[in-house]
Amino acid sequence: YEQGQSFTCDGNLDRQIFVSMISDNGTLEWLSTGGSHNRDSGEAVALGEDGTAYVTGYYCDDSFTGTQYGCQLSLGSHSATPCVGGGTCDRGEKRTFVAAIDRNGTWTSLLAAGRDFQVESSGGGLALDGSGGLYVSGWFDLTYDWCGMNIGSDCLSANSSDWRAGFLAKIEVSTGGMGWEWARAIDG
């Protein structure tokens, strides 16, 4: 980072997700941002052999502001629907995202997971297996009904006595983008 360099986030957003590339000598090469109209956070990054960076975290958290903004996550030309698993989604609670950004700072793919506004979730870790698989781990709130979190076609639940459970999901990565392959709850 060179002293005096600055960047501006897109729009009038509270807290955004950003990824940057800094050269070996500390020069900011590029910075890409995005987010929803609520608080968003990148929690983990993994770098692929081709220079693609994968980011996970949460979007749409309004628990600090109490506002009722729309929760559409936008990263470049990609967007995620605010209500991944059905239900009421006019207010925000943390929802999980996984995104890919290429070596030039262009967002190339976006996946979302979660539930309605009463159930929080977040990605917290990423790992690549070298064979086109990306693994994401994180947590979700347990609910009073049978489905605590939707990831792709999987509906996760857990029997934990705690109010939160973990998850592990596999994403298939290809030149055409990303897709959920499977997901499992981790019961504590």
XYZ file of C-alpha atoms in Angstrom:
188
model
C 0.000 0.000 0.000
C 1.365 3.399 -0.955
C 0.723 6.251 1.426
C -1.931 8.558 0.041
C -3.750 5.900 -1.995
C -7.447 5.683 -1.306
C -10.504 3.888 -2.594
C -14.223 4.497 -2.569
C -16.841 1.862 -1.901
C -19.670 1.505 -4.394
C -22.819 3.329 -3.393
C -24.095 4.433 -0.011
C -23.537 1.192 1.856
C -22.823 0.623 5.543
C -20.058 -1.984 5.364
C -18.974 -3.739 2.188
C -17.034 -6.771 1.065
C -13.764 -6.019 -0.680
C -10.875 -7.916 -2.203
C -7.647 -6.273 -3.309
C -4.425 -7.257 -5.004
C -1.213 -5.741 -3.720
C 2.050 -6.202 -5.632
C 5.252 -7.542 -4.079
C 6.474 -3.956 -3.565
C 3.263 -2.920 -1.776
C 1.475 -1.123 -4.616
C -2.310 -1.464 -4.686
C -2.971 -3.054 -8.099
C -6.769 -3.182 -7.875
C -9.582 -3.244 -5.361
C -13.055 -4.664 -6.005
C -16.008 -4.059 -3.704
C -19.645 -5.036 -3.422
C -22.342 -5.749 -0.917
C -25.922 -5.260 0.168
C -27.531 -2.215 1.806
C -26.784 -3.712 5.212
C -23.586 -4.891 6.863
C -21.549 -7.454 4.934
C -18.295 -9.173 5.802
C -15.716 -11.295 4.057
C -14.558 -13.852 6.622
C -12.131 -16.076 4.657
C -10.199 -16.131 1.375
C -8.580 -19.011 -0.545
C -6.362 -18.530 -3.592
C -6.502 -20.980 -6.507
C -3.526 -21.977 -8.657
C -4.903 -19.912 -11.574
C -5.023 -16.734 -9.467
C -8.756 -16.876 -8.758
C -9.588 -15.828 -5.200
C -12.577 -17.354 -3.414
C -14.249 -15.392 -0.619
C -16.845 -16.433 1.950
C -18.626 -14.628 4.751
C -22.033 -13.097 5.304
C -24.272 -10.400 3.847
C -27.457 -8.607 4.835
C -26.842 -8.120 8.566
C -28.999 -5.295 9.923
C -28.775 -6.316 13.572
C -26.658 -3.254 14.383
C -28.776 -0.689 12.570
C -32.294 -2.065 12.860
C -33.014 -0.825 9.355
C -35.163 -2.634 6.838
C -33.221 -2.183 3.637
C -33.346 -4.679 0.807
C -30.873 -7.491 1.195
C -29.844 -8.076 -2.415
C -26.103 -8.884 -2.503
C -24.350 -7.470 -5.565
C -20.767 -8.295 -6.545
C -20.011 -6.898 -9.986
C -22.646 -8.236 -12.386
C -23.604 -11.070 -10.003
C -26.355 -10.899 -7.400
C -27.837 -13.160 -4.727
C -31.479 -13.277 -3.771
C -32.236 -12.049 -0.267
C -34.343 -15.033 0.755
C -32.475 -18.209 -0.058
C -34.780 -20.719 1.596
C -38.201 -19.116 1.520
C -39.903 -17.244 4.299
C -40.080 -13.556 5.113
C -37.074 -11.599 3.917
C -37.903 -7.925 4.312
C -35.355 -7.587 7.132
C -31.803 -8.705 7.175
C -30.056 -11.351 9.151
C -26.667 -12.705 8.207
C -26.754 -14.993 5.171
C -23.832 -16.973 3.767
C -22.139 -16.192 0.443
C -19.263 -17.693 -1.545
C -17.846 -15.664 -4.424
C -15.029 -15.958 -6.952
C -12.932 -13.074 -8.273
C -10.334 -13.421 -11.029
C -6.735 -12.203 -11.033
C -7.849 -8.930 -12.676
C -10.364 -8.038 -9.950
C -13.539 -9.092 -11.793
C -16.194 -10.955 -9.793
C -16.883 -14.152 -11.779
C -19.341 -16.190 -9.708
C -21.571 -15.952 -6.625
C -23.483 -18.487 -4.528
C -25.705 -17.808 -1.521
C -27.098 -19.958 1.280
C -29.212 -19.346 4.343
C -32.806 -19.013 5.460
C -35.373 -16.343 6.221
C -34.768 -13.256 8.332
C -34.910 -15.044 11.685
C -32.005 -17.425 10.982
C -28.397 -16.257 10.716
C -25.533 -18.037 8.940
C -22.010 -17.262 7.800
C -19.170 -18.871 5.923
C -15.968 -18.902 7.948
C -13.384 -21.053 6.164
C -12.394 -22.123 2.649
C -10.103 -24.824 1.227
C -9.372 -25.987 -2.322
C -8.680 -29.673 -3.027
C -6.717 -29.193 -6.289
C -9.272 -31.225 -8.278
C -11.972 -28.628 -8.874
C -13.491 -28.827 -5.403
C -13.887 -25.914 -3.012
C -14.921 -26.598 0.592
C -16.631 -23.992 2.743
C -17.252 -24.262 6.474
C -19.294 -22.014 8.704
C -22.197 -21.852 11.128
C -25.978 -21.438 11.194
C -28.606 -20.788 13.863
C -30.806 -23.660 14.928
C -34.524 -23.099 14.556
C -37.763 -24.426 15.912
C -38.538 -26.239 12.669
C -36.831 -29.019 10.739
C -34.702 -26.912 8.403
C -32.062 -24.641 9.888
C -30.263 -23.688 6.664
C -30.631 -24.190 2.917
C -27.449 -24.849 0.926
C -28.233 -25.688 -2.677
C -30.792 -28.507 -2.557
C -29.717 -29.573 0.953
C -31.740 -28.521 3.974
C -29.547 -28.749 7.071
C -30.727 -29.374 10.613
C -29.000 -30.398 13.825
C -29.929 -31.718 17.236
C -27.461 -29.638 19.208
C -28.414 -28.330 22.624
C -26.556 -25.157 21.655
C -28.321 -22.481 19.613
C -25.822 -22.763 16.748
C -24.460 -25.585 14.553
C -21.708 -25.833 11.969
C -21.748 -26.807 8.325
C -19.368 -28.125 5.702
C -20.234 -27.884 2.018
C -18.513 -28.824 -1.218
C -18.695 -26.544 -4.237
C -17.744 -27.735 -7.710
C -15.625 -25.113 -9.470
C -15.415 -25.034 -13.277
C -14.753 -22.512 -16.031
C -18.512 -21.976 -16.166
C -18.763 -20.909 -12.528
C -19.553 -22.623 -9.234
C -22.308 -24.929 -8.025
C -23.225 -26.518 -4.697
C -22.396 -30.248 -4.720
C -23.341 -31.288 -1.174
C -23.665 -29.926 2.363
C -23.636 -31.467 5.841
C -24.494 -30.131 9.279
C -21.922 -30.445 12.038
C -23.736 -31.085 15.275
C -22.018 -29.956 18.457
